[in-house]
Coordinates of C-alpha atoms in Angstrom, one line a residue:
Chain U
M1 CA -11.5 -6.1 36.1
A2 CA -12.6 -3.1 34.1
E3 CA -9.0 -3.7 31.8
L4 CA -11.1 -7.4 30.9
I5 CA -14.3 -5.5 30.1
E6 CA -12.7 -2.8 27.7
L7 CA -10.5 -5.6 25.9
V8 CA -13.5 -7.7 24.9
W9 CA -15.2 -4.8 24.5
I10 CA -12.5 -3.7 21.5
L11 CA -12.6 -7.9 20.6
T12 CA -15.9 -7.4 19.7
K13 CA -15.8 -4.0 17.7
I14 CA -12.7 -5.9 15.8
G15 CA -15.2 -8.7 15.2
A16 CA -17.8 -6.3 14.1
I17 CA -15.6 -4.7 11.6
L18 CA -14.1 -8.1 10.3
G19 CA -17.0 -10.6 10.1
P20 CA -18.8 -8.3 7.4
L21 CA -15.7 -7.7 5.5
I22 CA -14.4 -11.2 5.1
L23 CA -18.4 -11.6 3.6
S24 CA -17.9 -8.8 1.8
V25 CA -14.9 -10.2 0.5
A26 CA -16.6 -13.3 -0.4
Y27 CA -19.5 -11.8 -2.5
L28 CA -17.4 -9.1 -4.3
T29 CA -15.6 -12.6 -6.1
Y30 CA -19.3 -13.4 -6.5
A31 CA -20.3 -10.1 -7.9
E32 CA -16.9 -9.9 -9.9
R33 CA -17.9 -13.1 -11.8
K34 CA -21.3 -12.2 -12.5
I35 CA -20.7 -8.9 -13.9
I36 CA -17.8 -9.5 -15.7
G37 CA -20.1 -12.4 -16.9
W38 CA -22.7 -10.3 -17.7
I39 CA -20.3 -7.6 -19.7
Q40 CA -18.9 -10.7 -21.5
N41 CA -22.5 -11.6 -22.7
R42 CA -22.5 -15.0 -20.5
N43 CA -24.4 -15.8 -17.2
G44 CA -21.6 -16.3 -14.5
P45 CA -21.9 -18.3 -11.7
N46 CA -25.7 -19.7 -11.6
R47 CA -25.1 -23.5 -10.2
V48 CA -24.8 -23.3 -6.8
G49 CA -27.6 -22.3 -4.3
P50 CA -30.3 -19.9 -6.1
M51 CA -29.0 -17.5 -9.0
G52 CA -25.6 -18.6 -7.8
L53 CA -25.3 -17.2 -4.5
L54 CA -23.6 -20.4 -3.0
Q55 CA -20.5 -20.1 -5.0
P56 CA -18.3 -18.3 -2.7
F57 CA -18.9 -20.6 0.1
A58 CA -18.8 -23.5 -2.3
D59 CA -15.0 -22.0 -3.0
V60 CA -13.9 -21.4 0.2
F61 CA -15.0 -24.9 1.2
K62 CA -13.0 -26.5 -1.8
L63 CA -9.9 -24.4 -0.8
M64 CA -10.0 -25.5 2.6
F65 CA -10.1 -29.3 1.9
K66 CA -7.3 -28.8 -0.8
E67 CA -3.5 -29.8 0.4
V68 CA -1.4 -27.0 1.2
V69 CA 1.5 -28.7 -1.3
L70 CA 4.8 -27.3 -0.5
P71 CA 7.5 -27.3 -3.4
S72 CA 10.8 -29.1 -2.3
N73 CA 13.5 -27.0 -1.5
A74 CA 11.0 -24.2 -0.5
N75 CA 11.7 -22.0 2.6
R76 CA 9.3 -24.0 4.7
F77 CA 9.1 -21.4 7.4
L78 CA 8.6 -18.0 5.4
F79 CA 6.2 -19.9 2.5
L80 CA 3.7 -20.4 4.8
V81 CA 4.5 -16.9 6.9
A82 CA 4.0 -14.9 3.7
P83 CA 0.4 -15.4 3.1
L84 CA -0.2 -14.3 6.6
L85 CA 2.1 -11.2 6.3
S86 CA -0.1 -9.6 3.2
L87 CA -3.0 -10.7 5.3
M88 CA -1.9 -8.7 8.2
P89 CA -2.0 -5.2 7.0
A90 CA -5.1 -5.3 4.7
L91 CA -7.3 -6.1 7.6
A92 CA -5.0 -4.2 10.3
A93 CA -5.7 -0.6 8.4
W94 CA -9.7 -1.1 8.9
A95 CA -8.9 0.1 12.5
V96 CA -9.1 3.9 11.7
I97 CA -11.7 3.6 9.1
P98 CA -14.7 6.0 9.8
F99 CA -18.0 3.9 8.6
G100 CA -20.2 7.1 10.0
A101 CA -20.0 10.0 12.0
G102 CA -18.1 8.4 15.4
L103 CA -18.3 4.7 14.0
V104 CA -15.0 4.0 14.0
L105 CA -13.0 1.4 16.1
T106 CA -9.9 4.2 16.5
D107 CA -9.8 7.9 16.2
I108 CA -6.5 8.7 16.4
N109 CA -4.7 11.8 14.8
A110 CA -2.5 10.6 12.5
G111 CA -4.8 8.2 10.8
L112 CA -4.0 8.6 7.1
L113 CA -0.4 8.4 8.2
Y114 CA -1.4 5.0 9.8
V115 CA -3.1 3.9 6.8
L116 CA -0.3 4.7 4.7
A117 CA 2.3 2.7 6.8
M118 CA -0.3 -0.5 6.9
T119 CA -0.7 -0.3 2.9
S120 CA 3.2 -0.1 2.3
L121 CA 3.5 -3.4 4.4
G122 CA 1.7 -5.2 2.2
V123 CA 4.9 -5.4 -0.2
Y124 CA 6.6 -7.9 2.0
G125 CA 4.0 -10.8 1.6
V126 CA 4.7 -10.6 -2.2
I127 CA 8.2 -10.7 -1.8
L128 CA 8.2 -13.6 0.5
A129 CA 6.1 -15.6 -1.2
G130 CA 8.2 -15.6 -4.5
W131 CA 11.3 -15.9 -3.0
A132 CA 10.4 -18.5 -0.4
A133 CA 8.2 -20.7 -3.7
N134 CA 11.9 -21.3 -4.5
S135 CA 10.6 -21.0 -8.3
K136 CA 11.2 -18.6 -11.1
Y137 CA 7.9 -17.5 -12.2
S138 CA 7.2 -16.3 -8.2
M139 CA 10.6 -14.5 -8.3
L140 CA 9.5 -12.7 -11.7
G141 CA 6.0 -12.3 -10.6
A142 CA 7.7 -10.9 -6.9
M143 CA 9.8 -8.7 -8.6
R144 CA 7.7 -6.9 -10.8
S145 CA 4.9 -6.5 -8.3
A146 CA 7.0 -5.1 -5.2
A147 CA 9.0 -3.0 -7.7
Q148 CA 5.5 -1.7 -9.0
I149 CA 3.9 -1.7 -5.8
V150 CA 6.6 0.6 -4.4
S151 CA 6.5 3.1 -7.1
Y152 CA 2.8 3.6 -7.4
E153 CA 3.0 3.9 -2.9
I154 CA 4.6 7.6 -4.0
A155 CA 2.0 8.9 -6.3
M156 CA -0.5 8.0 -3.9
G157 CA 1.2 9.6 -1.2
F158 CA 1.8 12.8 -3.0
A159 CA -2.0 12.3 -3.9
L160 CA -2.6 12.0 0.2
V161 CA -0.4 14.8 1.1
G162 CA -3.0 16.8 -1.3
V163 CA -6.1 15.9 0.5
L164 CA -4.1 16.7 4.1
M165 CA -3.6 20.4 2.7
A166 CA -6.9 20.3 2.3
A167 CA -8.2 19.1 5.0
G168 CA -6.4 20.5 7.5
T169 CA -6.1 17.5 9.7
M170 CA -4.9 13.5 9.4
N171 CA -7.8 12.5 11.1
M172 CA -10.4 10.4 8.9
S173 CA -13.3 11.8 10.6
G174 CA -12.0 14.9 10.5
I175 CA -11.2 14.9 7.1
V176 CA -15.1 13.4 6.4
Q177 CA -16.0 16.3 8.2
S178 CA -14.3 19.2 6.3
Q179 CA -15.9 18.1 3.3
A180 CA -19.4 18.1 5.0
G181 CA -21.9 19.4 2.0
P182 CA -23.8 18.3 -1.4
I183 CA -21.6 16.5 -3.8
W184 CA -19.9 19.7 -4.7
N185 CA -18.5 20.1 -2.0
W186 CA -16.2 16.9 -1.8
F187 CA -12.5 17.1 -2.1
W188 CA -13.4 15.1 -5.5
L189 CA -13.8 18.2 -7.0
P190 CA -11.3 20.8 -6.3
L191 CA -8.5 17.8 -6.2
L192 CA -9.7 16.0 -9.1
P193 CA -6.2 15.3 -10.6
L194 CA -5.3 13.9 -7.1
F195 CA -8.1 11.7 -7.5
V196 CA -7.4 10.3 -10.7
V197 CA -3.8 10.0 -9.4
Y198 CA -5.1 8.4 -6.3
W199 CA -7.5 5.8 -7.8
I200 CA -4.9 5.0 -10.5
S201 CA -2.1 4.1 -8.4
G202 CA -4.7 2.0 -5.8
V203 CA -5.9 -0.2 -8.7
A204 CA -1.9 -0.8 -9.7
E205 CA -1.6 -1.0 -5.6
T206 CA -3.8 -4.0 -5.4
N207 CA -2.0 -5.6 -8.5
R208 CA -5.7 -5.3 -10.5
A209 CA -6.1 -5.3 -13.8
P210 CA -5.1 -3.5 -15.8
F211 CA -2.0 -3.5 -13.8
D212 CA -1.8 -7.5 -12.8
V213 CA 1.3 -7.8 -14.5
A214 CA 2.3 -9.5 -11.4
E215 CA 0.3 -12.4 -11.9
G216 CA 0.7 -12.0 -15.9
E217 CA -1.1 -15.1 -16.6
S218 CA 0.0 -15.7 -20.0
E219 CA 3.7 -14.6 -19.2
I220 CA 4.2 -16.1 -15.6
V221 CA 1.4 -18.3 -15.1
A222 CA 0.0 -16.6 -11.9
G223 CA 3.1 -14.2 -10.8
F224 CA 4.2 -14.5 -6.9
H225 CA 1.4 -17.1 -5.6
V226 CA 2.0 -19.7 -8.3
E227 CA 3.2 -22.4 -6.0
Y228 CA 0.4 -21.7 -3.6
S229 CA -2.5 -24.2 -3.2
G230 CA -5.4 -24.5 -0.8
V231 CA -5.9 -22.3 2.1
A232 CA -2.3 -20.6 2.0
F233 CA -3.6 -19.5 -1.8
A234 CA -7.0 -18.5 -0.3
V235 CA -5.7 -16.2 2.1
F236 CA -3.6 -14.7 -0.3
F237 CA -7.2 -14.2 -2.1
L238 CA -8.4 -12.8 0.8
A239 CA -6.1 -10.2 1.2
E240 CA -6.2 -8.8 -2.3
Y241 CA -9.8 -8.6 -2.2
A242 CA -9.2 -6.7 1.4
N243 CA -7.4 -4.6 -0.2
M244 CA -9.3 -3.4 -3.1
I245 CA -12.2 -3.0 -0.6
L246 CA -9.6 -1.0 1.7
I247 CA -8.8 1.0 -1.5
S248 CA -11.9 1.7 -2.6
G249 CA -12.9 3.0 1.4
L250 CA -9.9 5.3 1.1
A251 CA -11.1 7.0 -1.9
V252 CA -15.0 7.4 -0.6
I253 CA -13.5 9.0 2.7
L254 CA -10.5 10.9 1.2
F255 CA -12.5 12.4 -2.2
M256 CA -15.6 11.2 -1.9
G257 CA -17.4 13.0 1.2
G258 CA -17.2 9.9 3.4
W259 CA -20.8 8.8 5.2
Y260 CA -22.3 12.4 3.8
S261 CA -25.3 11.9 1.5
P262 CA -24.6 13.6 -2.2
F263 CA -27.5 16.3 -1.2
H264 CA -26.0 16.8 2.2
G265 CA -26.7 20.3 3.7
L266 CA -29.1 21.5 0.7
P267 CA -32.9 22.9 1.9
V268 CA -35.4 20.1 0.8
L269 CA -33.7 17.1 -0.7
G270 CA -30.6 17.5 2.3
P271 CA -33.1 16.3 5.3
V272 CA -34.5 13.7 3.3
F273 CA -31.6 12.2 1.7
D274 CA -30.2 12.3 5.4
L275 CA -33.1 9.8 6.8
V276 CA -30.6 7.4 5.3
P277 CA -27.9 6.5 7.7
D278 CA -24.6 6.9 7.0
L279 CA -23.1 3.4 7.7
V280 CA -25.3 3.2 4.4
W281 CA -24.2 5.9 2.4
F282 CA -20.6 4.9 3.1
V283 CA -21.8 1.0 1.6
I284 CA -23.2 2.4 -1.0
K285 CA -20.2 4.6 -2.4
V286 CA -17.7 1.8 -1.8
A287 CA -19.7 -0.3 -3.9
G288 CA -19.4 1.9 -6.6
F289 CA -15.7 2.3 -6.4
L290 CA -15.6 -1.9 -6.6
Y291 CA -17.7 -1.5 -9.8
L292 CA -15.3 0.6 -11.1
Y293 CA -12.5 -2.3 -10.4
L294 CA -14.8 -5.2 -11.9
W295 CA -15.4 -2.5 -14.6
F296 CA -11.5 -2.2 -15.4
R297 CA -11.1 -5.6 -15.6
A298 CA -13.3 -6.4 -18.0
T299 CA -12.7 -3.6 -20.4
F300 CA -8.9 -2.7 -20.5
P301 CA -5.8 -4.7 -21.7
R302 CA -3.1 -5.6 -19.6
Y303 CA -0.1 -2.7 -19.1
R304 CA 3.1 -3.7 -20.7
Y305 CA 5.6 -3.7 -17.7
D306 CA 7.9 -0.7 -19.1
Q307 CA 4.7 1.2 -19.8
I308 CA 3.5 0.6 -16.2
M309 CA 6.9 1.7 -14.6
R310 CA 6.7 5.1 -17.6
L311 CA 3.0 5.9 -16.4
G312 CA 3.6 5.7 -12.8
W313 CA 6.9 7.7 -12.6
K314 CA 6.7 10.1 -15.7
V315 CA 3.5 11.0 -15.7
L316 CA 1.5 10.6 -12.6
I317 CA 4.1 11.8 -10.3
P318 CA 4.8 15.0 -11.9
V319 CA 0.9 15.5 -12.3
T320 CA 0.4 15.0 -8.4
V321 CA 3.6 17.5 -7.6
V322 CA 2.2 20.4 -9.7
W323 CA -1.3 19.9 -8.6
L324 CA 0.6 20.7 -4.9
V325 CA 1.3 23.8 -6.0
V326 CA -2.1 24.8 -7.2
L327 CA -3.8 23.2 -4.5
A328 CA -1.3 25.4 -1.9
L329 CA -2.5 28.8 -4.0
M330 CA -5.9 27.8 -3.9
I331 CA -5.6 26.9 -0.1
L332 CA -4.1 30.6 -0.1
A333 CA -6.5 32.4 -1.7
G334 CA -9.2 30.8 -0.2
F335 CA -10.7 29.6 -3.4
G336 CA -14.6 28.2 -3.9
P337 CA -16.8 26.3 -0.7
W338 CA -13.8 24.3 0.1
F339 CA -10.8 26.6 1.3
D340 CA -13.0 29.9 2.3
Chain Y
M1 CA -1.2 -3.3 32.2
T2 CA 0.9 -1.3 29.7
L3 CA 3.9 -2.2 31.6
F4 CA 3.1 -5.9 30.7
I5 CA 2.5 -4.6 26.5
F6 CA 5.8 -2.9 27.1
Y7 CA 7.9 -5.6 28.3
C8 CA 6.4 -7.8 25.8
F9 CA 7.3 -5.6 22.9
A10 CA 10.9 -5.1 24.7
A11 CA 11.2 -8.7 24.4
V12 CA 10.3 -9.5 21.0
L13 CA 12.5 -6.3 20.2
I14 CA 15.6 -7.8 21.9
F15 CA 15.3 -11.3 20.6
A16 CA 14.5 -10.4 17.2
A17 CA 17.6 -7.7 17.3
T18 CA 19.6 -11.1 18.9
M19 CA 18.4 -13.0 15.5
V20 CA 19.2 -10.3 13.2
I21 CA 22.4 -10.9 14.1
T22 CA 22.6 -14.9 14.6
A23 CA 20.5 -16.0 12.0
R24 CA 22.1 -18.2 9.5
N25 CA 20.2 -17.2 6.6
P26 CA 20.6 -13.6 5.2
V27 CA 16.8 -13.3 4.2
H28 CA 15.7 -14.7 7.7
A29 CA 18.1 -11.9 9.3
A30 CA 16.4 -9.1 7.2
M31 CA 12.7 -10.4 8.1
Y32 CA 14.1 -10.1 12.0
L33 CA 15.2 -6.8 11.5
V34 CA 11.7 -5.9 10.3
L35 CA 10.7 -7.3 13.3
A36 CA 12.8 -5.2 15.2
F37 CA 11.5 -1.9 13.6
F38 CA 8.1 -2.9 14.5
N39 CA 8.8 -3.3 17.7
S40 CA 10.7 -0.3 18.3
A41 CA 8.2 1.7 16.3
A42 CA 5.4 0.3 18.8
L43 CA 7.5 1.1 21.9
W44 CA 8.1 4.7 20.5
I45 CA 3.9 5.1 20.0
M46 CA 3.9 3.9 23.3
A47 CA 6.2 6.5 24.7
G48 CA 3.3 9.3 22.8
A49 CA 5.8 9.9 20.1
E50 CA 2.6 8.5 18.0
F51 CA 4.7 10.5 14.3
L52 CA 8.0 9.0 14.8
G53 CA 6.7 5.7 15.8
I54 CA 4.5 5.5 12.1
V55 CA 6.8 7.2 10.5
L56 CA 9.5 4.6 11.3
V57 CA 7.4 1.6 10.2
L58 CA 5.9 4.0 6.8
V59 CA 10.1 4.8 6.0
Y60 CA 12.2 1.8 7.4
V61 CA 9.9 -1.0 6.9
G62 CA 8.0 0.1 4.3
A63 CA 10.7 1.3 1.7
V64 CA 13.9 1.0 3.0
M65 CA 14.2 -2.7 4.2
V66 CA 12.1 -3.6 1.1
L67 CA 14.9 -2.8 -1.1
F68 CA 17.2 -4.4 1.2
L69 CA 15.4 -7.6 0.7
F70 CA 16.0 -7.2 -2.8
V71 CA 19.3 -6.9 -2.6
V72 CA 19.6 -9.9 -0.2
M73 CA 17.3 -11.6 -2.1
M74 CA 19.5 -11.1 -5.3
L75 CA 23.1 -11.6 -3.6
D76 CA 24.2 -14.9 -3.5
I77 CA 25.8 -14.7 0.0
N78 CA 27.7 -17.3 1.4
L79 CA 27.6 -16.5 5.7
E80 CA 30.2 -19.4 5.8
K81 CA 32.8 -17.3 4.2
L82 CA 31.6 -14.2 6.1
R83 CA 32.0 -15.7 9.6
E84 CA 36.1 -17.3 8.8
G85 CA 37.2 -14.1 10.4
F86 CA 35.2 -13.7 13.2
V87 CA 38.3 -14.5 15.6
R88 CA 40.7 -13.0 13.5
H89 CA 38.9 -9.3 13.2
L90 CA 37.9 -9.8 17.0
Y91 CA 40.7 -7.6 18.2
I92 CA 39.4 -4.7 16.3
G93 CA 36.1 -5.4 16.9
L94 CA 36.2 -5.7 20.6
P95 CA 37.3 -2.5 21.7
I96 CA 35.0 -0.9 19.2
A97 CA 31.9 -2.2 20.6
V98 CA 33.3 -1.3 24.3
V99 CA 34.1 1.9 23.1
M100 CA 30.2 2.3 21.9
V101 CA 29.2 0.3 25.2
V102 CA 30.3 3.3 27.3
Q103 CA 29.2 6.2 25.1
M104 CA 25.9 4.8 25.4
L105 CA 26.1 4.6 28.8
L106 CA 27.6 8.0 29.5
V107 CA 24.7 9.7 27.1
V108 CA 21.8 7.5 28.4
G109 CA 23.1 7.1 32.6
S110 CA 24.0 10.3 32.7
G111 CA 20.7 11.7 33.1
I112 CA 20.7 14.0 30.3
M113 CA 18.1 12.3 28.7
D114 CA 16.0 12.7 31.4
P115 CA 12.6 14.1 30.8
A116 CA 12.2 16.3 33.8
T117 CA 15.7 18.0 33.2
L118 CA 15.5 18.4 29.6
P119 CA 14.5 22.3 28.6
S120 CA 10.8 22.3 27.6
G121 CA 11.9 25.1 24.9
D122 CA 10.1 28.7 24.9
L123 CA 7.2 27.3 22.6
P124 CA 3.7 27.0 24.4
I125 CA 2.3 24.0 23.9
P126 CA -1.5 23.5 23.1
E127 CA -2.9 20.7 25.5
D128 CA -5.4 19.5 22.6
A129 CA -2.5 19.5 20.0
G130 CA -1.5 16.3 18.3
N131 CA 2.0 15.6 17.7
T132 CA 2.3 15.2 14.2
A133 CA 0.9 18.6 14.0
L134 CA 3.2 19.6 16.8
L135 CA 6.2 18.8 14.8
G136 CA 5.3 20.2 12.0
S137 CA 4.6 23.6 13.1
V138 CA 8.0 23.9 14.5
L139 CA 9.6 22.4 11.5
Y140 CA 8.5 24.6 9.3
T141 CA 8.7 27.7 11.5
V142 CA 11.3 27.9 14.1
Y143 CA 13.8 25.0 12.2
V144 CA 12.8 26.1 8.8
Y145 CA 16.5 26.9 7.3
P146 CA 18.1 23.7 9.1
F147 CA 15.2 21.6 7.7
E148 CA 15.3 23.1 4.1
L149 CA 19.1 22.6 3.8
A150 CA 18.9 18.6 4.7
A151 CA 16.2 18.7 2.1
V152 CA 18.4 20.1 -0.5
I153 CA 21.2 17.6 0.7
L154 CA 19.2 14.7 0.4
L155 CA 18.5 16.0 -3.1
V156 CA 21.8 16.5 -3.8
A157 CA 22.4 12.8 -2.6
I158 CA 19.7 11.0 -5.0
I159 CA 21.2 12.7 -8.2
A160 CA 24.6 12.0 -7.3
A161 CA 23.6 8.2 -6.4
I162 CA 21.8 8.4 -9.7
M163 CA 24.5 9.9 -11.9
L164 CA 26.4 7.0 -10.4
T165 CA 24.3 4.7 -11.7
L166 CA 23.7 6.0 -14.9
R167 CA 25.6 4.9 -17.7
R168 CA 24.8 4.2 -21.4
R169 CA 26.3 0.8 -22.4
E170 CA 26.2 0.6 -26.4
G171 CA 24.6 -1.9 -28.2
T172 CA 21.7 -2.2 -25.6
K173 CA 17.9 -2.3 -26.9
H174 CA 15.6 -0.5 -25.3
Q175 CA 12.4 1.5 -25.8
D176 CA 11.5 5.0 -26.4
P177 CA 7.9 5.1 -25.1
G178 CA 7.7 8.7 -26.3
R179 CA 8.2 7.3 -30.1
Q180 CA 5.9 4.2 -29.3
V181 CA 3.0 6.9 -28.1
K182 CA 3.4 9.3 -31.6
V183 CA 2.7 6.2 -33.8
R184 CA -0.1 6.3 -35.9
K185 CA -2.1 3.4 -37.1
E186 CA -0.6 5.0 -41.0
D187 CA 2.5 4.2 -40.1
R188 CA 2.4 0.6 -38.9
L189 CA -0.6 -0.3 -41.6
R190 CA -0.6 -0.4 -45.4
T191 CA -3.7 -1.5 -47.2
V192 CA -3.2 -3.0 -50.2
D193 CA -6.0 -2.9 -53.0
L194 CA -6.3 -6.0 -54.7
P195 CA -7.5 -5.8 -58.2
R196 CA -10.5 -8.4 -58.4
N197 CA -9.4 -10.3 -60.9
Q198 CA -6.2 -11.7 -60.6
Q199 CA -8.1 -13.9 -58.0
S200 CA -8.3 -16.5 -59.9
G201 CA -9.6 -19.9 -59.9
S202 CA -12.7 -19.3 -58.0
R203 CA -15.2 -19.4 -60.0

């Protein structure tokens, strides 16, 4: 009986994470269309509901009632499993993300490693979708995106090694707690090159502009999910946006002090700003990073494929390797307010 | 409850492992191998080896199997041809399989692997240390030379593998990003002054 209650309690907590997450995905798509609209001097969606606020739901219902078209000669099983395979890791990684002090589903010691393992699984959905659809554009998109994800994972892994060295722990809450203090105490400052590398590879990992060659509309229609329609397409969409929120959340936890306010620990400002709940600070910071995603998309032209590979292998990875050595020296010397 | 979860994972693992060798479609076989890795990782985590379990997912599922899947998708493997020699090669395969099973039984069944009889080593293990941290501290203190040696061997293997496939073919067109980056506007763009009076017919 006790086990049953525990199980129900865990399921409740999972629901409390997934519900808001999926709602945020819905409104992230709305925010994306609105913000890019404003950047391009347009209004964005404004017809469904007040200020277009019901637009995401209209989209969801439209997609749900559309037919899921199976291409002839598609591998039926893998074709239908692929969207789920890309959604599963995007949701599973949330299990170790701390939203506030103690606000986490499972506080495991190897949290960072777990996140890295889960994000590395997302590539299967992409490859299988491209292959199972039996279409050359899908296949090209899948190849591009798989190569891109695998290469940027290395740079991202190295950036995370830097965080691991600085924090001395792989526990996500522990990483945040080791950054306790005002904004200049957070890891973005001593790990600035790694932070930049992490964010660039994060954008590349999620296949977002300017690294969205995987779905380069002008060249290969929509990349690996050309053949998907209806709910199957919606699941891919959900996975992509859940991954964007995940990468932003990780950036906040690893480099931007997680749930701490920017003035935490200062004489007068600190206690005042600490009145705002942890969760609110976390959400505000994540929203800031999500805005960067949208801003990038509205600003930068798409990278050429070979330039993406060059940036990943010949620029980002060497930068991380050099900075890991510098970081080790800084830690040895007990440099600044971070490593004393 | 734990036992029930263990048997669930174990059953899926054995099912997936069987399907790896019996599946007709090579991509299906590769995906079943991924499933098998995933379930064994779950079993390792249940046994308390969280680091090994997560690294199995990270390295084998996240990287090795992705490349494997690439190769399997690109090659047009005809499984019927591969199956043709099944009976013909049975007389070699069967003894090898029997020898391997006997070896495994000797190791697993003899009680060498029994946790009660395993030497615990002379390192004091603190109660609160996670298994990742412990592995790290042992690797970089007691076993630092073997560890570095293994790293160097792997590096040599990488360089050798790259050198084997690196050959410059004549006549291929490829871009030199260094030169592309260096290009300035003046190299590509020529502004021409057209004298005004040559534009005839406008007035």
